CSV table of C-alpha atoms and ligand atoms in Angstrom, one decimal:
chain,number,residue,atom,x,y,z
C,1,MET,CA,-20.9,25.0,4.9
C,2,ASN,CA,-23.6,21.1,5.7
C,3,ARG,CA,-24.2,19.5,2.9
C,4,ARG,CA,-27.8,20.7,2.5
C,5,ASN,CA,-26.4,24.0,1.6
C,6,PHE,CA,-24.0,22.9,-0.4
C,7,LEU,CA,-26.4,20.9,-2.4
C,8,TYR,CA,-28.3,24.0,-2.8
C,9,SER,CA,-25.9,26.1,-3.8
C,10,PHE,CA,-24.9,23.9,-6.2
C,11,SER,CA,-27.6,23.4,-8.6
C,12,PHE,CA,-28.9,26.9,-7.7
C,13,THR,CA,-25.6,27.7,-10.4
C,14,ALA,CA,-25.8,24.8,-12.5
C,15,ALA,CA,-27.0,26.3,-15.7
C,16,ALA,CA,-23.9,28.7,-15.7
C,17,ILE,CA,-21.1,26.3,-14.9
C,18,ILE,CA,-22.5,23.9,-18.4
C,19,LEU,CA,-23.0,27.0,-20.1
C,20,GLY,CA,-18.8,27.6,-19.7
C,21,GLY,CA,-18.1,24.3,-21.7
C,22,CYS,CA,-20.5,25.5,-24.1
C,23,GLU,CA,-19.9,28.0,-27.6
C,24,LYS,CA,-22.4,30.9,-25.9
C,25,ASN,CA,-20.3,31.4,-23.6
C,26,SER,CA,-17.1,30.8,-24.5
C,27,GLU,CA,-15.4,34.2,-25.2
C,28,ASN,CA,-15.9,35.5,-22.5
C,29,ASN,CA,-13.8,32.7,-20.8
C,30,ASN,CA,-11.5,32.3,-22.8
C,31,LYS,CA,-10.9,36.2,-21.9
C,32,VAL,CA,-10.5,35.7,-18.2
C,33,VAL,CA,-7.9,32.9,-19.1
C,34,GLU,CA,-6.1,35.5,-21.6
C,35,LYS,CA,-6.2,37.7,-18.9
C,36,PHE,CA,-4.7,36.2,-16.4
C,37,ASN,CA,-2.3,34.6,-19.2
C,38,GLU,CA,-0.7,37.8,-20.3
C,39,SER,CA,-1.0,40.3,-17.6
C,40,GLN,CA,-1.3,38.4,-14.5
C,41,LYS,CA,1.9,36.4,-14.0
C,42,LEU,CA,1.7,35.6,-10.7
C,43,PRO,CA,3.5,36.6,-8.5
C,44,LEU,CA,4.3,39.6,-10.1
C,45,LYS,CA,1.4,41.3,-9.9
C,46,LEU,CA,1.1,40.7,-5.8
C,47,SER,CA,-1.0,43.7,-5.5
C,48,LYS,CA,-4.6,41.7,-6.9
C,49,ASN,CA,-4.0,39.3,-4.3
C,50,GLU,CA,-5.9,39.7,-1.0
C,51,THR,CA,-2.6,38.7,0.9
C,52,ALA,CA,-0.3,41.8,-1.0
C,53,GLY,CA,1.1,43.1,2.2
C,54,ILE,CA,1.9,40.5,4.5
C,55,PHE,CA,4.4,39.3,2.5
C,56,LYS,CA,7.1,39.4,-0.4
C,57,PRO,CA,7.4,36.6,-2.8
C,58,PHE,CA,10.3,34.5,-2.8
C,59,THR,CA,12.0,35.7,0.7
C,60,GLN,CA,10.7,32.3,2.6
C,61,GLU,CA,12.7,29.2,2.2
C,62,LEU,CA,11.5,26.7,1.5
C,63,LYS,CA,10.6,24.4,4.1
C,64,ILE,CA,11.7,20.6,4.1
C,65,PRO,CA,9.4,18.3,5.7
C,66,LYS,CA,10.7,16.0,8.6
C,67,GLU,CA,11.0,12.2,8.0
C,68,ILE,CA,9.8,9.5,9.3
C,69,ASN,CA,11.7,6.7,8.4
C,70,PHE,CA,10.9,3.1,9.6
C,71,LYS,CA,14.6,1.9,9.6
C,72,ASN,CA,14.6,3.7,13.0
C,73,ILE,CA,11.3,3.7,14.3
C,74,ALA,CA,9.5,0.6,14.5
C,75,LYS,CA,5.4,2.8,14.7
C,76,ALA,CA,4.3,6.3,14.5
C,77,LYS,CA,1.6,8.3,15.8
C,78,PHE,CA,-0.4,10.1,13.2
C,79,ASN,CA,-3.5,12.6,14.8
C,80,ALA,CA,-5.3,14.7,13.0
C,81,GLN,CA,-5.8,17.6,14.8
C,82,LYS,CA,-6.6,21.7,14.4
C,83,SER,CA,-3.4,23.9,14.8
C,84,LEU,CA,-1.9,27.2,13.8
C,85,VAL,CA,1.0,27.2,12.1
C,86,ALA,CA,3.6,30.0,11.0
C,87,ILE,CA,3.1,29.5,6.7
C,88,TYR,CA,3.9,33.0,6.4
C,89,LYS,CA,6.4,34.0,8.7
C,90,ASP,CA,5.5,36.5,11.8
C,91,LYS,CA,1.7,35.4,11.1
C,92,LYS,CA,-0.3,32.2,12.2
C,93,THR,CA,-2.4,30.1,9.8
C,94,GLU,CA,-5.4,27.9,11.5
C,95,VAL,CA,-5.0,24.1,9.5
C,96,LEU,CA,-5.0,20.6,10.3
C,97,THR,CA,-1.7,18.7,10.7
C,98,PHE,CA,-0.9,14.8,11.8
C,99,GLN,CA,1.7,16.2,14.3
C,100,GLY,CA,1.2,20.2,14.9
C,101,ASP,CA,3.1,21.4,12.4
C,102,LEU,CA,3.3,21.4,8.5
C,103,PRO,CA,4.5,20.3,6.0
C,104,ASN,CA,3.2,17.1,7.8
C,105,PRO,CA,6.3,14.3,8.5
C,106,THR,CA,8.2,12.5,4.8
C,107,ILE,CA,7.1,8.5,5.3
C,108,ARG,CA,10.0,6.5,4.5
C,109,ILE,CA,10.5,3.0,4.3
C,110,LYS,CA,12.0,0.5,2.4
C,111,LYS,CA,10.3,-2.9,0.4
C,112,GLY,CA,9.7,-5.8,2.9
C,113,ASP,CA,9.3,-3.8,5.7
C,114,ASN,CA,6.2,-3.6,8.4
C,115,PHE,CA,4.7,0.1,8.3
C,116,GLU,CA,2.6,0.6,11.6
C,117,LEU,CA,1.2,4.1,12.8
C,118,ASP,CA,-1.6,4.8,15.6
C,119,PHE,CA,-3.8,7.2,13.4
C,120,THR,CA,-6.2,9.1,15.9
C,121,ASN,CA,-9.0,11.4,14.9
C,122,SER,CA,-8.9,14.7,17.3
C,123,LEU,CA,-12.0,16.4,14.0
C,124,GLU,CA,-15.0,16.9,14.9
C,125,LYS,CA,-15.7,14.6,12.0
C,126,PRO,CA,-15.2,11.1,10.5
C,127,THR,CA,-12.1,10.6,9.2
C,128,ILE,CA,-9.6,8.5,7.4
C,129,ILE,CA,-6.1,8.4,6.3
C,130,HIS,CA,-5.4,6.8,2.1
C,131,TRP,CA,-1.6,5.4,1.7
C,132,HIS,CA,-2.6,6.7,-2.3
C,133,GLY,CA,-0.6,4.6,-5.2
C,134,VAL,CA,0.5,2.4,-1.7
C,135,ILE,CA,-0.9,-1.1,-2.4
C,136,VAL,CA,-2.4,-2.7,0.9
C,137,PRO,CA,-5.2,-4.7,2.0
C,138,GLU,CA,-8.6,-3.3,2.0
C,139,GLU,CA,-8.7,-2.2,5.6
C,140,MET,CA,-5.7,-1.1,5.8
C,141,ASP,CA,-6.2,1.3,2.3
C,142,GLY,CA,-8.6,4.2,4.0
C,143,HIS,CA,-11.8,3.3,2.0
C,144,PRO,CA,-14.2,5.6,3.5
C,145,LYS,CA,-16.8,3.4,4.3
C,146,ASP,CA,-13.7,2.7,7.0
C,147,ALA,CA,-14.0,6.4,8.3
C,148,ILE,CA,-13.6,6.9,12.4
C,149,ASN,CA,-14.8,8.6,15.1
C,150,THR,CA,-14.1,11.8,16.4
C,151,GLN,CA,-11.3,10.3,19.6
C,152,ILE,CA,-11.1,6.9,17.8
C,153,THR,CA,-7.8,5.4,16.9
C,154,LYS,CA,-7.0,3.4,14.3
C,155,GLU,CA,-3.9,0.9,14.1
C,156,TYR,CA,-2.5,0.4,10.9
C,157,LYS,CA,-0.2,-2.6,9.9
C,158,TYR,CA,0.9,-3.9,6.5
C,159,LYS,CA,4.0,-4.8,5.0
C,160,ILE,CA,5.6,-2.9,1.7
C,161,ASN,CA,5.3,-5.0,-1.3
C,162,GLN,CA,6.3,-3.2,-4.2
C,163,ARG,CA,8.9,-1.3,-5.5
C,164,ALA,CA,10.5,2.1,-4.6
C,165,GLY,CA,9.1,4.8,-5.7
C,166,THR,CA,7.0,8.6,-4.4
C,167,PHE,CA,3.4,7.9,-3.2
C,168,TRP,CA,1.5,9.9,-0.7
C,169,TYR,CA,-0.7,9.7,2.2
C,170,HIS,CA,-4.2,12.1,2.4
C,171,THR,CA,-7.6,11.8,4.7
C,172,HIS,CA,-10.4,9.9,2.4
C,173,PRO,CA,-13.5,10.9,4.7
C,174,HIS,CA,-16.7,10.9,1.9
C,175,GLY,CA,-17.8,14.4,1.2
C,176,ARG,CA,-15.0,16.3,3.3
C,177,THR,CA,-11.4,14.9,1.3
C,178,GLY,CA,-10.5,18.5,-1.0
C,179,GLU,CA,-11.1,20.3,2.8
C,180,GLU,CA,-9.3,18.2,4.5
C,181,ILE,CA,-6.4,18.2,1.7
C,182,TYR,CA,-6.6,22.2,1.9
C,183,TYR,CA,-6.2,23.0,5.5
C,184,GLY,CA,-3.1,20.2,5.3
C,185,LEU,CA,-3.7,16.9,5.9
C,186,SER,CA,-1.6,15.0,3.2
C,187,GLY,CA,2.1,14.2,2.8
C,188,LEU,CA,4.9,12.5,1.0
C,189,TYR,CA,5.4,8.4,1.6
C,190,ILE,CA,9.0,7.8,0.0
C,191,ILE,CA,9.2,3.7,-0.6
C,192,GLU,CA,12.9,2.6,-0.9
C,193,ASP,CA,14.6,-0.7,-2.6
C,194,ASP,CA,17.9,-2.6,-3.2
C,195,ASP,CA,17.5,-1.2,-6.9
C,196,GLU,CA,16.9,1.6,-6.7
C,197,LYS,CA,19.7,2.0,-4.5
C,198,ARG,CA,22.0,0.9,-6.9
C,199,LEU,CA,21.7,3.8,-9.4
C,200,ASN,CA,23.2,6.3,-7.1
C,201,LEU,CA,21.0,8.9,-7.3
C,202,PRO,CA,21.7,12.3,-5.9
C,203,SER,CA,20.6,11.8,-2.7
C,204,GLY,CA,20.8,13.0,0.8
C,205,GLU,CA,20.8,17.1,0.7
C,206,PHE,CA,20.6,16.3,-2.8
C,207,GLU,CA,17.1,15.5,-3.3
C,208,LEU,CA,14.3,17.7,-2.5
C,209,PRO,CA,10.4,16.7,-2.2
C,210,LEU,CA,8.6,19.7,-3.6
C,211,ILE,CA,4.7,19.4,-2.7
C,212,ILE,CA,2.8,21.9,-5.0
C,213,GLN,CA,-0.6,23.4,-3.8
C,214,ASP,CA,-2.3,26.3,-4.7
C,215,ARG,CA,-4.2,28.5,-2.2
C,216,ARG,CA,-6.0,31.2,-1.1
C,217,PHE,CA,-5.5,33.4,2.2
C,218,ASP,CA,-7.4,36.0,3.1
C,219,LYS,CA,-5.3,39.4,4.5
C,220,LYS,CA,-5.1,37.4,7.9
C,221,ALA,CA,-3.2,34.7,6.3
C,222,ASN,CA,-6.4,32.7,7.1
C,223,LEU,CA,-7.5,29.7,4.3
C,224,ILE,CA,-10.0,30.6,2.5
C,225,TYR,CA,-12.1,27.4,1.0
C,226,LYS,CA,-15.2,28.0,-1.2
C,227,GLU,CA,-16.7,31.1,-1.8
C,228,ILE,CA,-19.0,31.2,-4.8
C,229,ALA,CA,-20.8,27.5,-6.2
C,230,LEU,CA,-18.3,27.4,-9.0
C,231,ASP,CA,-16.0,26.8,-6.8
C,232,ASN,CA,-17.4,23.3,-6.9
C,233,ASN,CA,-16.0,22.8,-10.3
C,234,GLY,CA,-12.6,23.0,-8.4
C,235,ILE,CA,-10.8,25.5,-6.1
C,236,LEU,CA,-7.9,27.5,-8.0
C,237,GLY,CA,-5.8,29.9,-5.8
C,238,ASP,CA,-3.2,32.7,-6.6
C,239,VAL,CA,-0.9,31.8,-3.7
C,240,VAL,CA,1.0,28.8,-4.4
C,241,LEU,CA,3.2,26.6,-1.9
C,242,VAL,CA,5.3,24.3,-1.9
C,243,ASN,CA,6.1,21.8,1.4
C,244,SER,CA,3.6,24.5,2.7
C,245,THR,CA,5.5,27.7,1.9
C,246,PRO,CA,4.3,30.6,0.2
C,247,PHE,CA,5.9,30.7,-3.0
C,248,PRO,CA,9.7,30.1,-1.4
C,249,TYR,CA,13.3,30.0,-2.5
C,250,GLN,CA,16.2,27.2,-1.6
C,251,ASN,CA,19.6,27.3,-1.7
C,252,VAL,CA,21.6,25.0,-4.1
C,253,LYS,CA,24.9,24.2,-5.4
C,254,ASN,CA,26.1,24.1,-8.6
C,255,THR,CA,24.9,20.3,-9.6
C,256,LYS,CA,22.6,17.5,-10.4
C,257,TYR,CA,19.5,17.7,-8.2
C,258,ARG,CA,16.9,15.1,-7.5
C,259,LEU,CA,13.3,16.4,-7.4
C,260,ARG,CA,10.0,14.3,-6.0
C,261,ILE,CA,7.5,16.0,-7.4
C,262,LEU,CA,3.8,16.0,-5.5
C,263,ASN,CA,0.8,17.4,-7.1
C,264,SER,CA,-1.5,18.2,-4.1
C,265,SER,CA,-3.8,20.8,-5.5
C,266,SER,CA,-7.2,21.1,-5.9
C,267,VAL,CA,-7.6,21.2,-9.6
C,268,ARG,CA,-4.8,22.9,-11.4
C,269,THR,CA,-3.1,21.2,-13.5
C,270,TYR,CA,1.1,21.9,-13.7
C,271,ARG,CA,2.8,22.8,-16.9
C,272,LEU,CA,6.0,22.7,-15.4
C,273,ALA,CA,9.8,24.6,-16.3
C,274,PHE,CA,12.8,26.2,-15.4
C,275,GLU,CA,13.9,29.6,-16.1
C,276,GLY,CA,17.0,29.7,-16.6
C,277,ILE,CA,17.7,25.9,-17.3
C,278,GLU,CA,16.2,24.3,-21.0
C,279,SER,CA,15.5,21.1,-19.8
C,280,PHE,CA,16.1,18.5,-17.3
C,281,VAL,CA,15.4,14.5,-16.9
C,282,LEU,CA,11.9,12.9,-15.7
C,283,ILE,CA,13.2,9.8,-13.7
C,284,GLY,CA,10.2,8.8,-12.4
C,285,THR,CA,6.4,8.7,-12.4
C,286,ASP,CA,4.1,7.7,-9.4
C,287,GLY,CA,5.0,4.2,-9.6
C,288,GLY,CA,8.3,4.5,-9.7
C,289,LEU,CA,11.4,4.8,-11.6
C,290,LEU,CA,11.1,5.1,-16.0
C,291,GLU,CA,13.0,2.1,-17.8
C,292,LYS,CA,15.1,4.9,-19.0
C,293,PRO,CA,15.7,9.1,-18.5
C,294,ILE,CA,13.8,11.0,-20.7
C,295,ILE,CA,14.8,14.5,-21.3
C,296,VAL,CA,11.6,17.4,-21.5
C,297,LYS,CA,12.0,21.1,-21.6
C,298,ASP,CA,8.1,20.9,-19.4
C,299,ILE,CA,6.3,18.7,-18.3
C,300,LEU,CA,2.9,18.5,-16.9
C,301,ILE,CA,1.4,17.5,-13.8
C,302,ALA,CA,-2.1,17.0,-12.7
C,303,VAL,CA,-3.8,16.3,-8.9
C,304,ALA,CA,-2.2,13.7,-7.4
C,305,GLU,CA,0.4,12.4,-9.8
C,306,ARG,CA,3.7,12.8,-8.9
C,307,ILE,CA,6.8,13.2,-11.3
C,308,ASP,CA,10.0,11.9,-10.6
C,309,ILE,CA,13.4,14.3,-11.5
C,310,VAL,CA,16.6,15.0,-12.3
C,311,ILE,CA,17.6,19.0,-12.4
C,312,ASP,CA,21.2,20.2,-13.0
C,313,PHE,CA,22.9,23.7,-12.0
C,314,LYS,CA,26.1,22.5,-13.6
C,315,ASP,CA,26.3,25.9,-15.6
C,316,LYS,CA,24.9,28.4,-13.3
C,317,LYS,CA,27.4,30.8,-11.9
C,318,ILE,CA,27.4,30.9,-8.1
C,319,GLY,CA,24.2,34.0,-7.7
C,320,GLU,CA,22.3,32.9,-10.2
C,321,THR,CA,18.9,31.8,-9.9
C,322,VAL,CA,16.8,29.4,-11.7
C,323,THR,CA,12.9,29.4,-11.7
C,324,LEU,CA,10.3,26.4,-11.6
C,325,LYS,CA,7.2,28.0,-13.4
C,326,THR,CA,4.2,27.0,-14.7
C,327,LEU,CA,3.5,27.7,-18.1
C,328,GLY,CA,-0.5,27.2,-17.9
C,329,PHE,CA,-2.9,24.4,-19.3
C,330,LYS,CA,-5.5,25.9,-20.7
C,331,GLU,CA,-6.3,23.1,-22.5
C,332,ALA,CA,-7.5,21.3,-19.8
C,333,SER,CA,-10.9,23.5,-19.0
C,334,ASN,CA,-12.7,26.0,-20.7
C,335,PHE,CA,-15.1,25.9,-17.5
C,336,ILE,CA,-16.0,28.6,-15.7
C,337,THR,CA,-14.5,29.5,-12.3
C,338,ASN,CA,-13.7,31.4,-10.1
C,339,GLN,CA,-13.0,34.7,-12.0
C,340,LYS,CA,-11.2,36.5,-8.5
C,341,TYR,CA,-8.1,33.7,-9.3
C,342,PRO,CA,-5.5,33.1,-12.2
C,343,ASN,CA,-7.5,30.7,-14.3
C,344,LEU,CA,-5.9,26.8,-15.5
C,345,GLY,CA,-3.9,29.0,-18.1
C,346,ALA,CA,-2.6,31.0,-16.0
C,347,LYS,CA,1.5,31.7,-16.0
C,348,ILE,CA,2.9,31.2,-12.2
C,349,ASP,CA,6.0,32.1,-11.2
C,350,ILE,CA,6.7,29.1,-8.1
C,351,MET,CA,10.0,29.1,-6.4
C,352,LYS,CA,13.0,30.1,-6.6
C,353,PHE,CA,16.8,27.9,-6.8
C,354,LYS,CA,19.7,30.3,-5.9
C,355,VAL,CA,23.1,29.1,-6.6
C,356,THR,CA,25.4,30.1,-3.3
C,357,GLN,CA,27.9,27.4,-3.2
C,358,LEU,CA,30.1,25.3,-5.5
C,359,SER,CA,29.9,21.5,-5.2
C,360,THR,CA,32.7,19.7,-4.6
C,361,ASN,CA,32.0,16.9,-5.9
C,362,ASP,CA,30.3,15.9,-9.4
C,363,SER,CA,30.7,12.6,-9.5
C,364,VAL,CA,26.4,11.6,-9.7
C,365,LYS,CA,26.0,10.4,-13.6
C,366,LEU,CA,22.5,9.1,-13.7
C,367,PRO,CA,23.0,5.7,-15.4
C,368,ARG,CA,21.2,5.1,-19.0
C,369,ASN,CA,19.0,2.0,-17.5
C,370,LEU,CA,17.0,2.8,-14.4
C,371,SER,CA,14.8,0.2,-14.3
C,372,SER,CA,13.0,-2.4,-16.2
C,373,ILE,CA,9.0,-2.2,-16.6
C,374,LEU,CA,7.1,-5.5,-17.5
C,375,LYS,CA,4.8,-4.7,-20.2
C,376,ILE,CA,1.5,-6.0,-19.4
C,377,LYS,CA,0.5,-7.4,-22.8
C,378,GLU,CA,-3.2,-6.7,-24.0
C,379,SER,CA,-3.9,-10.4,-25.1
C,380,ASP,CA,-3.8,-10.9,-21.7
C,381,ALA,CA,-6.7,-9.1,-20.7
C,382,SER,CA,-10.3,-11.2,-20.3
C,383,LYS,CA,-12.3,-8.3,-20.1
C,384,VAL,CA,-13.0,-4.9,-21.3
C,385,ARG,CA,-14.6,-1.8,-19.4
C,386,THR,CA,-15.6,1.6,-20.2
C,387,ILE,CA,-15.9,4.5,-17.7
C,388,THR,CA,-17.6,7.7,-18.6
C,389,MET,CA,-16.4,10.6,-17.0
C,390,GLU,CA,-19.9,12.9,-16.7
C,391,ILE,CA,-21.7,16.0,-16.0
C,392,ILE,CA,-25.4,15.5,-15.2
C,393,GLY,CA,-28.9,16.5,-12.8
C,394,GLY,CA,-27.6,20.3,-14.1
C,395,GLY,CA,-23.9,19.6,-12.7
C,396,ILE,CA,-23.0,16.3,-10.7
C,397,TRP,CA,-20.2,15.5,-11.7
C,398,THR,CA,-20.1,11.3,-11.4
C,399,LEU,CA,-18.6,8.3,-13.5
C,400,ASN,CA,-20.9,6.3,-15.8
C,401,LYS,CA,-23.5,8.7,-14.5
C,402,LYS,CA,-24.2,7.3,-11.0
C,403,PRO,CA,-23.5,9.7,-8.5
C,404,TYR,CA,-21.1,7.9,-5.6
C,405,ASP,CA,-22.6,5.3,-3.6
C,406,MET,CA,-20.3,4.3,-0.7
C,407,ASN,CA,-22.4,1.0,-0.5
C,408,ARG,CA,-22.8,0.1,-4.0
C,409,VAL,CA,-20.5,-2.5,-6.1
C,410,ASP,CA,-19.9,-0.9,-9.7
C,411,GLU,CA,-18.0,-3.5,-10.8
C,412,ARG,CA,-17.0,-6.8,-10.0
C,413,VAL,CA,-12.8,-8.0,-11.2
C,414,LYS,CA,-11.8,-11.6,-10.8
C,415,LEU,CA,-9.1,-11.2,-8.4
C,416,GLY,CA,-5.9,-12.4,-10.9
C,417,SER,CA,-6.9,-11.0,-13.8
C,418,THR,CA,-6.2,-8.6,-15.9
C,419,GLU,CA,-8.4,-5.9,-17.7
C,420,ILE,CA,-8.3,-3.0,-20.1
C,421,TRP,CA,-10.5,0.3,-18.6
C,422,GLU,CA,-11.4,2.1,-21.2
C,423,ILE,CA,-11.9,5.5,-19.8
C,424,LYS,CA,-13.8,8.1,-21.2
C,425,ASN,CA,-13.8,12.0,-21.1
C,426,THR,CA,-17.2,13.4,-22.5
C,427,VAL,CA,-17.2,17.0,-21.0
C,428,HIS,CA,-14.8,20.0,-21.6
C,429,MET,CA,-12.7,19.7,-18.5
C,430,ALA,CA,-9.7,17.0,-18.2
C,431,HIS,CA,-9.7,14.5,-15.2
C,432,PRO,CA,-7.3,13.1,-13.3
C,433,PHE,CA,-8.6,9.5,-13.2
C,434,HIS,CA,-7.1,7.6,-10.2
C,435,MET,CA,-7.3,3.8,-8.9
C,436,HIS,CA,-7.0,2.8,-5.7
C,437,GLY,CA,-5.2,-1.1,-4.6
C,438,VAL,CA,-2.9,-1.4,-8.0
C,439,GLN,CA,-0.7,0.2,-10.2
C,440,PHE,CA,-1.3,-0.1,-13.6
C,441,GLN,CA,-0.1,1.1,-17.5
C,442,VAL,CA,-1.4,3.6,-20.2
C,443,LEU,CA,-2.0,1.7,-23.3
C,444,ASP,CA,-2.7,4.5,-25.4
C,445,ARG,CA,-4.9,7.8,-25.7
C,446,THR,CA,-6.8,9.6,-28.5
C,447,GLY,CA,-5.4,12.7,-28.2
C,448,LYS,CA,-2.6,15.0,-29.2
C,449,ILE,CA,-1.0,14.9,-26.8
C,450,ASP,CA,2.0,13.5,-25.9
C,451,PHE,CA,2.8,13.1,-22.4
C,452,PRO,CA,5.9,11.2,-21.6
C,453,THR,CA,4.8,10.3,-18.2
C,454,ASP,CA,2.7,7.3,-19.7
C,455,LYS,CA,5.5,5.5,-20.2
C,456,GLY,CA,6.4,4.2,-16.5
C,457,TRP,CA,3.8,2.4,-13.8
C,458,LYS,CA,0.7,4.8,-12.8
C,459,ASP,CA,-2.1,5.3,-10.1
C,460,THR,CA,-3.3,8.6,-11.3
C,461,VAL,CA,-3.9,9.6,-14.9
C,462,LEU,CA,-5.1,12.9,-16.5
C,463,VAL,CA,-7.9,12.4,-19.3
C,464,MET,CA,-8.1,15.7,-21.6
C,465,PRO,CA,-11.3,16.8,-22.8
C,466,GLY,CA,-12.9,14.3,-25.2
C,467,GLU,CA,-10.4,12.0,-25.1
C,468,THR,CA,-10.6,8.4,-24.2
C,469,VAL,CA,-7.2,6.8,-22.3
C,470,ARG,CA,-7.2,2.9,-22.5
C,471,ILE,CA,-5.2,1.5,-18.9
C,472,ILE,CA,-4.1,-2.1,-18.6
C,473,ILE,CA,-4.2,-3.4,-15.1
C,474,LYS,CA,-3.7,-6.4,-13.2
C,475,PHE,CA,-5.7,-7.1,-10.4
C,476,THR,CA,-3.6,-8.3,-7.3
C,477,MET,CA,-4.8,-7.9,-4.5
C,478,PRO,CA,-8.3,-8.5,-3.1
C,479,GLY,CA,-10.5,-6.4,-1.6
C,480,LEU,CA,-12.7,-3.3,-2.0
C,481,PHE,CA,-11.7,0.1,-3.9
C,482,VAL,CA,-12.6,3.1,-4.8
C,483,TYR,CA,-11.6,4.4,-8.7
C,484,HIS,CA,-12.7,8.2,-8.8
C,485,CYS,CA,-11.1,11.4,-9.9
C,486,HIS,CA,-8.7,13.4,-8.3
C,487,ILE,CA,-9.7,16.9,-8.4
C,488,LEU,CA,-10.4,17.2,-5.1
C,489,GLU,CA,-14.1,18.7,-5.4
C,490,HIS,CA,-15.1,16.7,-8.1
C,491,GLU,CA,-14.5,13.6,-6.0
C,492,ASP,CA,-16.1,15.1,-3.3
C,493,HIS,CA,-19.0,15.2,-5.5
C,494,ALA,CA,-20.0,12.0,-6.7
C,495,MET,CA,-17.6,11.3,-9.2
C,496,MET,CA,-16.3,7.9,-7.4
C,497,ALA,CA,-17.3,3.8,-7.6
C,498,ASN,CA,-16.4,0.9,-6.2
C,499,PHE,CA,-14.4,-1.5,-7.4
C,500,LEU,CA,-14.5,-5.6,-5.7
C,501,VAL,CA,-11.6,-7.3,-6.0
C,502,GLU,CA,-12.6,-11.3,-5.3
O,601,C2O,CU1,-5.2,10.5,-3.6
O,601,C2O,CU2,-8.5,8.5,-3.7
O,601,C2O,O1,-7.0,9.6,-3.3
O,602,CU,CU1,-5.4,6.8,-3.5
O,603,CU,CU1,-13.1,15.4,-12.1
């Protein structure tokens, strides 16, 4: 769909979208959520699903991305291209990839080392890669203004200057980020350092990346992107891919595993829990390890957030199964979305872990202290800014009521200074707020929901409907960067702005 048609169909139904948030229509809307809550426990009822008949859930083994480890190579090559990939066994799906297959490779690099990559754009339109959460100079960051034309190659080169953690990369062209990530252009990016190595966390076969994305497919296994204008509130799918594998399974031993989880869906927030294991341990957030592990029963992960957890299968016998599921999170929105697909409140079984082998060594003990996080003091802040999340003009998602303009500087920040940003959500939908070029800390939030992830370094924070979240940021990298809502359809719209650090 071209930009003009897109905007036209959007404003055409804007009234309906707005009504979704108000009293009169919320009854209707709740019914949909309920329906999906109680009777639509996916994928048990895949008969509703267009892909029913082409595959059975939990029969495909989890794919593990191959790794590009900068310990072994000096420079990598990515080429954004159309590819045919077997997402469903025996079927080919047209997707976008960086190296011809999905999942895209995981980048692994050590603090202090140089990252070098040649990126060629073999797509029809301009695009650019952004290294989400990695603090790099402006020219390396993948600002939408730096999108390169088709058949052009850009050289990325920068030094890793931050602590260990789980990050990710994705393309970032203005207005098309959602579509490109949807079709495949994202991957995991792991930074290691000596402090973390010393902790002896589960590694090798006991460290699994889980990249979670809900998607829509037709009967021929083709991906379906936007279908109706309501999808501009965010694309919800009925098939959950983990590492580009639909509803997979993974064989495990009865011991501890470290799971690095990334939500790179379009809009869905997951409340992750394990059926068969009551609690697990949160050890890290967007910007790396927490100070101390936190035991949780379930955990929220919004779009673009990462969580680092340790789960122990030690009480499981051979043959037993543990299911990773989302309990649903209807608190995130009462906006009407595409009723063909499970809403934000839907419970969905995502993948199964099958215990198939006894572990021969269970020497891994989780340390009590993981890292130290120096708290940024409120008294260090020289300025307080307020950013509001709003819907204007009958349906345009914005920050501070200003639709994104790539060439406008919205906030000017002094290099080296510390600031408090109050992110105020004025609408009936939760939005994950993300900033480039920094890692920040969450000071507090006005809402009632407790986010254990607020205790760690963050680059993306979920702001609930009607809530204000205060974050504190020290700006150490000069240049022009963006901040935006990370619901992909919102950022593509206009819910983005520029800040200049100088
Ligand atoms: Cu995932 Cu502008 O970022
Ligand atoms: Cu980013
Ligand atoms: Cu948003």
